XYZ file of C-alpha atoms in Angstrom:
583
model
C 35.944 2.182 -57.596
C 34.054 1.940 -60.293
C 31.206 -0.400 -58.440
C 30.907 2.231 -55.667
C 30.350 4.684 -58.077
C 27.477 2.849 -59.689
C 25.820 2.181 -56.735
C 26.055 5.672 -55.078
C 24.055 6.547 -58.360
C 21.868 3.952 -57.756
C 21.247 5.310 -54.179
C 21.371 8.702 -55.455
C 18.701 8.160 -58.129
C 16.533 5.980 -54.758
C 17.111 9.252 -53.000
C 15.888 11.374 -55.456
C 12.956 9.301 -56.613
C 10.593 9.299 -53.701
C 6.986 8.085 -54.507
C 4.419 11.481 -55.056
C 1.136 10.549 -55.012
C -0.682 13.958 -54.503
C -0.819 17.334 -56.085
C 1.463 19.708 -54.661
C -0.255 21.711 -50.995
C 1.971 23.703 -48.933
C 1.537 23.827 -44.875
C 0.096 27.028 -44.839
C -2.179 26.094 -47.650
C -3.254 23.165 -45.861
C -4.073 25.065 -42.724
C -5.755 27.883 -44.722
C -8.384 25.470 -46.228
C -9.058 23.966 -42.377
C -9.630 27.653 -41.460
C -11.500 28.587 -44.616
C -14.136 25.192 -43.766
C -14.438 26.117 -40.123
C -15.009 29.667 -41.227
C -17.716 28.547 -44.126
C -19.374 26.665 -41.648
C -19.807 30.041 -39.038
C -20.816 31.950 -41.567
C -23.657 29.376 -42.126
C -24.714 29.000 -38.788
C -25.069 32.273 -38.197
C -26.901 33.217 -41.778
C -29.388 30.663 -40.323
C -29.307 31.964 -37.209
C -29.991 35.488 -38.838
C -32.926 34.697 -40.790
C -34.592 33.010 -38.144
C -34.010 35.188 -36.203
C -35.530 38.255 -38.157
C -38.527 36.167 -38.613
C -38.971 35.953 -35.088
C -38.449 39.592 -34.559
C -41.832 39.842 -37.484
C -43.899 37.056 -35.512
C -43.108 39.970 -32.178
C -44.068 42.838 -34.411
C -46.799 40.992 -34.839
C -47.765 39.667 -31.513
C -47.340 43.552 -30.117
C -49.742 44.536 -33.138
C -52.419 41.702 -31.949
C -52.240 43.411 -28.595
C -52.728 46.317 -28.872
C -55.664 45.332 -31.199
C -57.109 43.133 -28.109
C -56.732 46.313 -26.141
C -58.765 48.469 -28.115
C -61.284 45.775 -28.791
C -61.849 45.554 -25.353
C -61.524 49.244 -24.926
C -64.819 49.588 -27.367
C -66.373 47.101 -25.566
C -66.106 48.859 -22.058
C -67.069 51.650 -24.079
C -70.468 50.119 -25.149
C -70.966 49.287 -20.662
C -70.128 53.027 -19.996
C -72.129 54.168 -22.737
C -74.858 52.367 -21.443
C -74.212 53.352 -17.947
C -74.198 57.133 -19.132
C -77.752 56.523 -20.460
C -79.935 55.454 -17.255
C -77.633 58.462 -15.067
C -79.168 61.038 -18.453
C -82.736 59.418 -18.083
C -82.118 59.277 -14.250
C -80.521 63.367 -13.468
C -81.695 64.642 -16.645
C -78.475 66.880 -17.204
C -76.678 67.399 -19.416
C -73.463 66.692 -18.252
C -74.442 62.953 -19.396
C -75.012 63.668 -22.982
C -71.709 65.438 -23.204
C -69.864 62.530 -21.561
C -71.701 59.875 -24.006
C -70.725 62.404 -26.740
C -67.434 61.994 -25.689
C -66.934 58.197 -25.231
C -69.082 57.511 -28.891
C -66.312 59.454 -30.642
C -63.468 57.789 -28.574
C -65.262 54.534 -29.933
C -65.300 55.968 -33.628
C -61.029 56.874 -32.996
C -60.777 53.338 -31.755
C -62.897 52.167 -34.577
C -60.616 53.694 -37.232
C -57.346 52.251 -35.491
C -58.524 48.950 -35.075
C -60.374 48.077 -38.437
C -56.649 48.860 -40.430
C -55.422 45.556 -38.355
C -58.184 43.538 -39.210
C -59.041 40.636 -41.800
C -61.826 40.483 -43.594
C -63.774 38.028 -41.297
C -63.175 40.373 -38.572
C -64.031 43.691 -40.488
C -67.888 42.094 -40.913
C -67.825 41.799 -37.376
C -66.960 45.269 -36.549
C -69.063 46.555 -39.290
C -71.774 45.117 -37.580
C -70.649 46.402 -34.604
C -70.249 49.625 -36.234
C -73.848 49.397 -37.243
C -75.578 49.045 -34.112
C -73.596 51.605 -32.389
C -75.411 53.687 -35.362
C -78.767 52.708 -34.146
C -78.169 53.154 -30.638
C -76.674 57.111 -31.087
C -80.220 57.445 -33.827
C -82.317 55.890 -30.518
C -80.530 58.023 -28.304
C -81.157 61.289 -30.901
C -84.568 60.629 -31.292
C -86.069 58.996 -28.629
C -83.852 59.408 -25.178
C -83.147 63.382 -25.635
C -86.010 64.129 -26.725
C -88.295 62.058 -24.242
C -85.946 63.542 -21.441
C -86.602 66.808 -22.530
C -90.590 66.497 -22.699
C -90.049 64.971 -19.246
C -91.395 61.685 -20.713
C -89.563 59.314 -18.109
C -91.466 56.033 -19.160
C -90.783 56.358 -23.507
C -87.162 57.198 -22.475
C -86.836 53.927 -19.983
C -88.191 52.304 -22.840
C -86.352 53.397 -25.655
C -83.261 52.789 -23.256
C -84.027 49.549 -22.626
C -84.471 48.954 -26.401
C -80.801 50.236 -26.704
C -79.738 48.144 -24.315
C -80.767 44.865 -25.890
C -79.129 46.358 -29.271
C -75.543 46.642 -27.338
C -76.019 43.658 -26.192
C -75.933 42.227 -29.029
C -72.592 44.751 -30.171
C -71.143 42.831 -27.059
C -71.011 39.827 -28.175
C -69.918 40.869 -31.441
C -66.755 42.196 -30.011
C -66.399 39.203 -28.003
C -65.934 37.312 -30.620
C -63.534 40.271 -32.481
C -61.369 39.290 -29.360
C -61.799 35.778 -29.443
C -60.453 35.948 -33.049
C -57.299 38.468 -32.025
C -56.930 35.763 -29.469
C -56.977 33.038 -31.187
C -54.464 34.800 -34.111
C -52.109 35.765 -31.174
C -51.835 32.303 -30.021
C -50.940 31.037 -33.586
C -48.513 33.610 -33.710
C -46.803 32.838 -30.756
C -46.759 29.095 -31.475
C -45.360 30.279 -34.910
C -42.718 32.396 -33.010
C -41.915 29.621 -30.369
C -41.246 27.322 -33.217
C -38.969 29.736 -34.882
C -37.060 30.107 -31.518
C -36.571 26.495 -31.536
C -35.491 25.981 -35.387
C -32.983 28.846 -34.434
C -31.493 27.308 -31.380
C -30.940 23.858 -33.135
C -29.589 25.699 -36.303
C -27.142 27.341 -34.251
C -26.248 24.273 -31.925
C -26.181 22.547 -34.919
C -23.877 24.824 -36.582
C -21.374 25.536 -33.852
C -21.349 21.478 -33.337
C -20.425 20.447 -36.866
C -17.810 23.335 -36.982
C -15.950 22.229 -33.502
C -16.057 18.613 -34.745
C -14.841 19.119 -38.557
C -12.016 21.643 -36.705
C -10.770 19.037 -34.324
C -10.773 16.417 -37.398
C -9.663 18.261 -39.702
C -6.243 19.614 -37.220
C -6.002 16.322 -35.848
C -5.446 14.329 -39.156
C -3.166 17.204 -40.335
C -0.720 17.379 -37.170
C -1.123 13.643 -37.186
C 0.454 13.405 -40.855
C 2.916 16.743 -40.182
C 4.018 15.060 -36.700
C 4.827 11.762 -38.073
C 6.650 12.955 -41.170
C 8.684 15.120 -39.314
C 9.774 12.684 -36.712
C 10.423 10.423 -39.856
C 12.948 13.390 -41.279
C 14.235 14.276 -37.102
C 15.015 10.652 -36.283
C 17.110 10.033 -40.176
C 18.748 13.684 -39.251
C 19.403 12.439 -35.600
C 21.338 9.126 -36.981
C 23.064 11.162 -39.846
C 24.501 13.382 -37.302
C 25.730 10.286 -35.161
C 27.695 9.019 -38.067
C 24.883 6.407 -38.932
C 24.943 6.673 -42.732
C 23.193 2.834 -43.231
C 19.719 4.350 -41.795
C 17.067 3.934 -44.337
C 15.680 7.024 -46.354
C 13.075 9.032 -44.932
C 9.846 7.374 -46.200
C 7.772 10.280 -46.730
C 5.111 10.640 -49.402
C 3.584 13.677 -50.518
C 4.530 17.240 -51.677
C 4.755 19.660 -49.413
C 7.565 21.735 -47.569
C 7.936 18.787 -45.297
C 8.464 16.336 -48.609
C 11.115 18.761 -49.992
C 12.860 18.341 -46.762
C 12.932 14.861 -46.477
C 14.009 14.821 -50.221
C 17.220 17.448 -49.318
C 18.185 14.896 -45.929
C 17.552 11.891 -48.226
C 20.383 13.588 -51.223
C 22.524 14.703 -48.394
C 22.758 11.118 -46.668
C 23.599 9.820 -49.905
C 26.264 12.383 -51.278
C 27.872 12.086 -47.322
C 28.094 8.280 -47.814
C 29.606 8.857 -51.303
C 32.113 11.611 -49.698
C 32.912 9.115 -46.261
C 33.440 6.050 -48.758
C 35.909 8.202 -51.215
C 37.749 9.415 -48.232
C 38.299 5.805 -46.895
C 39.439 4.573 -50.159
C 41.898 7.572 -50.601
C 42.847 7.168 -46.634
C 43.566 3.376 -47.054
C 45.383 4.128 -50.298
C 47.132 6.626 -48.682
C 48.245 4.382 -45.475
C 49.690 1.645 -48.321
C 51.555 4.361 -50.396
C 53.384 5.632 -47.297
C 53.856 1.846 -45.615
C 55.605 1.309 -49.248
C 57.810 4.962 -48.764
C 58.243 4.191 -45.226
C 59.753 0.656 -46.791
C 61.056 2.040 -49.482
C 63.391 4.855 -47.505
C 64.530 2.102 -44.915
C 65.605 0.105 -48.326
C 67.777 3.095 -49.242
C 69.118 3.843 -45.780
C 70.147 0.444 -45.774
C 71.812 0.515 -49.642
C 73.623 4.063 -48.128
C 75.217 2.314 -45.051
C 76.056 -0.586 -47.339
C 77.840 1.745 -49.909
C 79.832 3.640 -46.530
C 80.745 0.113 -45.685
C 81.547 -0.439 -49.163
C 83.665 2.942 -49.061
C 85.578 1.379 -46.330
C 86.973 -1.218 -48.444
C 87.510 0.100 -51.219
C 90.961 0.377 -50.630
C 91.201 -3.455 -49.865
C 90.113 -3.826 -53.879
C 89.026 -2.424 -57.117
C 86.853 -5.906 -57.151
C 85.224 -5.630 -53.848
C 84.368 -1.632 -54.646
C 83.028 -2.612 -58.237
C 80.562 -5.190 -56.916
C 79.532 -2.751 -54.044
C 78.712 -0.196 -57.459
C 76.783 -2.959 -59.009
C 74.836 -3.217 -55.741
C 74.042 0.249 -55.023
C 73.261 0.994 -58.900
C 70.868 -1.866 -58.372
C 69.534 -0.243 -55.187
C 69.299 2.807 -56.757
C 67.275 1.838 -59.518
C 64.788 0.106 -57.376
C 64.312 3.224 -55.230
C 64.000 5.532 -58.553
C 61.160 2.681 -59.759
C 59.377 2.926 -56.189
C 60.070 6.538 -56.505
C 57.868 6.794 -59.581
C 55.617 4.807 -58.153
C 55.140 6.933 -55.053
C 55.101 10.092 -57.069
C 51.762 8.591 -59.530
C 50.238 7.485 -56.319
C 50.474 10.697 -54.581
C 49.386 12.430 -57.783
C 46.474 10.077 -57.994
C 45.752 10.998 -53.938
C 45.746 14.108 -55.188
C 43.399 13.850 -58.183
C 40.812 12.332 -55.541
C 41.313 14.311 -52.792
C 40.083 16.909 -55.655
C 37.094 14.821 -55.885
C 36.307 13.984 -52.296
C 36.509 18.332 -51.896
C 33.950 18.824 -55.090
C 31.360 16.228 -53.107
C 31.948 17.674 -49.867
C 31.052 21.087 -51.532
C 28.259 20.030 -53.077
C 27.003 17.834 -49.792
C 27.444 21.201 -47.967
C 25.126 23.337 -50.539
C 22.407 20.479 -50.248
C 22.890 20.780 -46.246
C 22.378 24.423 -46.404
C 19.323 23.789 -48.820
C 18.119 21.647 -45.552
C 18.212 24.482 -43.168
C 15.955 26.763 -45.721
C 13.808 24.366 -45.662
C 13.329 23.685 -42.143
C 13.551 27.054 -41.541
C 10.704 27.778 -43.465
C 8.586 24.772 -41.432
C 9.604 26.388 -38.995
C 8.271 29.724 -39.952
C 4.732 28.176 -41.634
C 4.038 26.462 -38.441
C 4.648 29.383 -36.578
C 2.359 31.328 -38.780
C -0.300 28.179 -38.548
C -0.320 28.393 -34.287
C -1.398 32.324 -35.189
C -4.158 31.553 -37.148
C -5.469 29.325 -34.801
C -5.317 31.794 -31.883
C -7.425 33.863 -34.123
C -9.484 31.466 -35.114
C -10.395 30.757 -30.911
C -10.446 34.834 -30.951
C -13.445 34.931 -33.802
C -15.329 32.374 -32.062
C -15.736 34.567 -29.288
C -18.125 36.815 -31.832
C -20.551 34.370 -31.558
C -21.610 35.655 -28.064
C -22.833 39.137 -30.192
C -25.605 36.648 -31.555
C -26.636 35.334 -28.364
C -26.973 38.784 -27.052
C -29.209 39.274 -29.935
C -31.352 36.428 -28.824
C -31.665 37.736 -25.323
C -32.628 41.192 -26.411
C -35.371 39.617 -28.190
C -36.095 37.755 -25.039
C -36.358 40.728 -23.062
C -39.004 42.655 -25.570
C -40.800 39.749 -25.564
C -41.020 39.487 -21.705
C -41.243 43.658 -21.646
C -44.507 42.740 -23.909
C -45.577 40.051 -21.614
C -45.624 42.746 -18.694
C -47.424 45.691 -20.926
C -49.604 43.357 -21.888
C -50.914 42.129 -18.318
C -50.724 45.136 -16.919
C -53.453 46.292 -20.036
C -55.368 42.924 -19.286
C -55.421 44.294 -15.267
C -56.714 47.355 -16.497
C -59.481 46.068 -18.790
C -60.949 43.716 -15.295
C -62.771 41.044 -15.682
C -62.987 40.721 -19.739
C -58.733 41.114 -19.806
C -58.759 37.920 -17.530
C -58.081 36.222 -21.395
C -55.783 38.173 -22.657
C -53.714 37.954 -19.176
C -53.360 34.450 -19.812
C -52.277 34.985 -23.158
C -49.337 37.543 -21.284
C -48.041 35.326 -18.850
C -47.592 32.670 -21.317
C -45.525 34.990 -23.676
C -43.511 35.872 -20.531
C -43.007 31.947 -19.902
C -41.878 32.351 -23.723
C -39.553 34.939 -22.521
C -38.135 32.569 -19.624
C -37.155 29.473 -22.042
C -35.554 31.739 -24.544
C -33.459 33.455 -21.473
C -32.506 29.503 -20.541
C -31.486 28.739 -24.063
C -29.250 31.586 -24.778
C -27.679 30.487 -21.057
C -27.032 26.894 -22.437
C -26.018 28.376 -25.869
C -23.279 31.192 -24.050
C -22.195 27.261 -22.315
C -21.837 25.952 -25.768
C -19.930 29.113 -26.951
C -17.638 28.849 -24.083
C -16.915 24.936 -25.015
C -16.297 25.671 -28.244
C -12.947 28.603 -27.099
C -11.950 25.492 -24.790
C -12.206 23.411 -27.919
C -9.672 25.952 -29.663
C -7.577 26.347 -26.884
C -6.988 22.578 -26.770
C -6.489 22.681 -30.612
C -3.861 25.374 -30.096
C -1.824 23.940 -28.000
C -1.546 21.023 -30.095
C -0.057 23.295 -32.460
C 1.904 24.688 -30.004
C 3.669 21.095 -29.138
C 4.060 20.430 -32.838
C 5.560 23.626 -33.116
C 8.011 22.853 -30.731
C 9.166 19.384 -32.364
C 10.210 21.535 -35.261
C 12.240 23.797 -33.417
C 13.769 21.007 -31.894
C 14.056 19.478 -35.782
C 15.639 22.658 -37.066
C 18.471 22.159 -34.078
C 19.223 18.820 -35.043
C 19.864 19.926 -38.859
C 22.157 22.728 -37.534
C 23.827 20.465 -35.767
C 24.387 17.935 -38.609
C 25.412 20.904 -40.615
C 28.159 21.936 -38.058
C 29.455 18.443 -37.819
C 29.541 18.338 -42.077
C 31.605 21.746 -41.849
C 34.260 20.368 -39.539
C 34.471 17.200 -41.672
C 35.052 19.713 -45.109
C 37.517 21.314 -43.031
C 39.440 18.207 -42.357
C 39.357 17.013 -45.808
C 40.665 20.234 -46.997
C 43.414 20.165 -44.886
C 44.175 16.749 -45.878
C 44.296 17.614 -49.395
C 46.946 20.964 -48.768
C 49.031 18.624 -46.921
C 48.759 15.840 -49.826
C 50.207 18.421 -52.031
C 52.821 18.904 -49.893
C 53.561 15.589 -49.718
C 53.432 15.397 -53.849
C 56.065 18.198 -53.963
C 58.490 16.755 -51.380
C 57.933 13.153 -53.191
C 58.845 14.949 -56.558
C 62.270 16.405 -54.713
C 62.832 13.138 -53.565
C 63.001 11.653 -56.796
C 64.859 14.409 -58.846
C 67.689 13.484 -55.498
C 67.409 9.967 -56.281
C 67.768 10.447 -60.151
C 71.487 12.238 -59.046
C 72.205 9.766 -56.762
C 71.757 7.153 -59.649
C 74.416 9.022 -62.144
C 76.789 9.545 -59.271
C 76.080 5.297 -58.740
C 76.551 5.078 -62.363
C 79.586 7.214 -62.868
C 80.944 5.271 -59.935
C 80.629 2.442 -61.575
C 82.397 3.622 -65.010
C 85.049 4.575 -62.940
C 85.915 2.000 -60.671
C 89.706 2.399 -62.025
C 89.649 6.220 -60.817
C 88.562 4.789 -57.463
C 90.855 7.076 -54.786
C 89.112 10.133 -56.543
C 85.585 9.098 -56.804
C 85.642 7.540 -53.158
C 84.936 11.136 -51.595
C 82.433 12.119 -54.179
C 80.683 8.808 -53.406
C 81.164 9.316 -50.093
C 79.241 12.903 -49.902
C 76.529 11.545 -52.639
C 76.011 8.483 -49.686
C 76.066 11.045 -46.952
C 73.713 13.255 -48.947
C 70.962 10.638 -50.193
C 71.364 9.487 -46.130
C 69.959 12.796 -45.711
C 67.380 13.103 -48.339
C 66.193 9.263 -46.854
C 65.291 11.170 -42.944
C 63.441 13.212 -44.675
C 61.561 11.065 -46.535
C 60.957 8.953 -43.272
C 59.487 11.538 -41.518
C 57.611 12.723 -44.581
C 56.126 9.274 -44.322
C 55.527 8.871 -40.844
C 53.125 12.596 -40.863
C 51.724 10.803 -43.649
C 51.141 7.663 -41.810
C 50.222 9.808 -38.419
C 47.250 11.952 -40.855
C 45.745 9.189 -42.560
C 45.082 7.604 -39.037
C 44.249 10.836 -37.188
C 41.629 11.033 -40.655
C 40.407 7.605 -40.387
C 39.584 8.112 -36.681
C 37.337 11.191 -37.595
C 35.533 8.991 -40.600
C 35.046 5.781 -38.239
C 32.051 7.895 -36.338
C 30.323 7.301 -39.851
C 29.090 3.836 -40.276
C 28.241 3.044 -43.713
């Protein structure tokens, strides 16, 4: 007894000594820092994605300022032409309907003068000065020379001096064709600038969503990988526990999480049930022996009774015969008070472990319910881990707001494209630039409308991605439901077996007491043997006293026969409920 009991603390200690190697990180914390990354690496993506984005929306700003500064530009130009125009129908109809109209298009010049120049670098503001300053001397030939000479009716000084103005535009032509070369050539940096921004974005964002679907799916996978195995590690050691398989090796699980505590509660529970099982053996084999030796004991009596009737019988043949039939049954009564005794400390010693066996089932069955908390609350964290994920795959979704941001931009830009060729159609034959400038924005347009149709693919991966992760949770969440039943059910099986062993130890008791009455009858039975013996000379009296003593302790042996056979019948109907545990 003593052995066992050193080496259930040996296996006891094993149990409770499982190797830790990491610092303590619950389920639920484990699932909040994959959550927290893939979260981290959004938010990154889409900072990116923001900044690039409000560049690009500067670089359109920009473009749609460049415009409209090629528009005017080419506005003053066709301004100079009409101006021009304006001057040979003066010279040619002499009205003055003429003047008023080249009044009219020199100040629109000046407005477009003063709205342009605000756009302009400094390179460009020499040219338009210059500009500037011939239109000057043209209005001071036109002031002095051309009105006046139209008015005298000089025809020939006013050709003259119109021609003279003419070669001076020409000149504040090609002045403003090269203004509008130089918007041109600013737009087209800009829109290289913008088309390059586009880019970065889209490969920051591709980027972005990429690395977050990948370090999800790693990051879930090794975690249900580890979760999954550990619990079928603690299922399959519950599953043999609750087919009686107490040999089955501790659950090997390293770590310190829920899942660990479990596997620590199954491990202490195995242990204390092989502890309780091997007690209740001991005590059952004990008890078998102690009633075989009662059973033996009370056929040893019944045979000493029927040999003191027989005795009885012939007593009157002989005061020798009847005083060596005393000797006999004071011998056989003193052997049955001895086994007596010996029945009673046995029973009391049954009793004493039965005790024992009752204190370890009690404590096995706290330790079993400590196993169901803890599954339960698995149960619960993995539960609450299959939500998060859902709205994990729900966020994603918000990613399509971005990409609706990317083809607004891609509709302005295209919206420009249009304004800006429809300008270019309006300005003839010197807009023929500018309208190849516009229909390459609007091809701008078109690849950013293709790229936000192969990002919204992308996005629509990525919610596949989650739903696939999901149900992986899903299934794992379903292996600990199906754990949690299999720890009930080892719990139920545990109750029934404390319920058994409690019954076996009322019904010990019972068996003490009735042992105990048994012995105080034998104890009489030995002073009516005794004082049958001290009497043989008185032996006509004592032979009917002797007689109902015999027919009494004949009495008192049934009973203990059929004390001894329940016994007998419990301890095997309690042996066949303990062989389903193999140890």
């Amino acid at each position: 007894m003593k052995k066992y009991k050193k080496k259930k603390e040996r296996k006891t200690k094993k149990a409770k000594n499982i190797p830790i190697k990491r610092r303590r990180m619950s389920l639920g914390a484990k699932y909040a820092w994959i959550v927290i990354t893939i979260m981290l690496f959004f938010v990154i993506a889409s900072g990116i994605v923001y900044i690039l984005s409000s560049q690009s929306e500067a670089k359109l700003n920009e473009q749609e300022t460049k415009t409209s500064v090629a528009i005017d530009i080419g506005n003053m130009e066709s301004a100079f032409r009409a101006k021009n125009g304006l001057l040979g129908d003066y010279i040619t109809f002499k009205t003055n309907d003429y003047a008023s109209q080249y009044e009219e298009l020199n100040q629109s010049f000046q407005n477009i003068e003063e709205n342009v120049r605000q756009h302009l670098d400094k390179e460009q503001r020499t040219l338009l000065n210059q500009v500037v300053t011939i239109n000057e001397e043209i209005n001071t030939i036109v002031e002095e020379e051309i009105i006046p000479n139209v008015q005298d009716r000089n025809e020939g000084d006013a050709i003259a001096s119109r021609m003279k103005a003419t070669i001076i535009s020409r000149d504040a032509v090609g002045l403003l064709t090269q203004l509008t070369e130089s918007v041109q050539a600013e737009f087209e940096q800009s829109k290289n600038e913008m088309s390059s921004s586009f880019k970065q974005m889209q490969l920051a964002l591709m980027l972005g969503i990429v690395l977050a679907v990948l370090m999800a799916v790693l990051l879930l996978v090794v975690v249900n990988r580890r979760i999954r195995k550990n619990i079928h590690a603690v299922q399959d050691v519950a599953n043999e526990v609750a087919k009686g398989n107490l040999s089955v090796t501790d659950v090997p699980v390293k770590g310190k999480d829920e899942i660990a505590d479990l596997a620590q509660s199954i491990n202490s529970m195995k242990a204390s049930l092989h502890g309780i099982i091997h007690d209740v053996n001991f005590s059952n084999q004990s008890i078998t022996n102690q009633s075989d030796e009662l059973k033996h004991a009370a056929e040893s009596l019944k045979e000493g009774s029927e040999q003191i009737a027989s005795t009885m019988e012939e007593l009157s043949s002989g005061s020798e015969t009847q005083a060596e039939s005393a000797s006999q049954i004071s011998e056989l009564t003193e052997k049955l008070v001895g086994r007596m005794n010996l029945s009673v400390e046995n029973s009391e010693q049954i009793s004493s472990t039965s005790e024992k066996v009752m204190n370890l089932s009690a404590s096995g069955r706290e330790k079993m319910a400590d196993s169901v908390t803890q599954m339960s609350r698995i149960h619960m964290i993995v539960e609450d881990s299959v939500a998060k994920v859902k709205d994990l795959a729900k966020q994603s979704g918000e990613i399509s707001q971005l990409v609706e941001v990317i083809k607004d931009i891609a509709d302005q830009t295209n919206l420009l494209a249009l304004n800006a060729a429809i300008e270019a159609a309006r300005a003839g034959e010197h807009g023929k630039g500018f309208a190849v400038v516009a229909d390459e924005v609007r091809k701008l347009a078109e690849q950013v409308g293709n790229s936000v149709s192969d990002i919204t693919s992308i996005v629509s991966n990525i919610q596949n991605e989650s739903n696939i992760v999901s149900e992986t949770l899903q299934a794992g969440y379903e292996e600990v439901t199906v754990g949690t039943k299999q720890i009930h059910s080892t719990q139920e099986t545990f109750e029934g077996i404390d319920e058994a062993i409690a019954q076996m130890s009322q019904q010990i008791q019972e068996i003490t007491f009735n042992l105990q009455d048994v012995l105080n009858e034998s104890v009489n039975m030995s002073g009516s043997v005794e004082e049958i013996a001290s009497i043989s000379e008185e032996s006509a009296a004592g032979i009917e006293e002797t007689a109902a003593s015999v027919e009494q302790a004949s009495h008192s042996m049934d009973g203990i026969s059929k004390v001894a056979n329940d016994l007998n019948q419990l301890a095997g109907e309690l042996n066949r409920k303990v062989e389903k545990f193999r140890l």
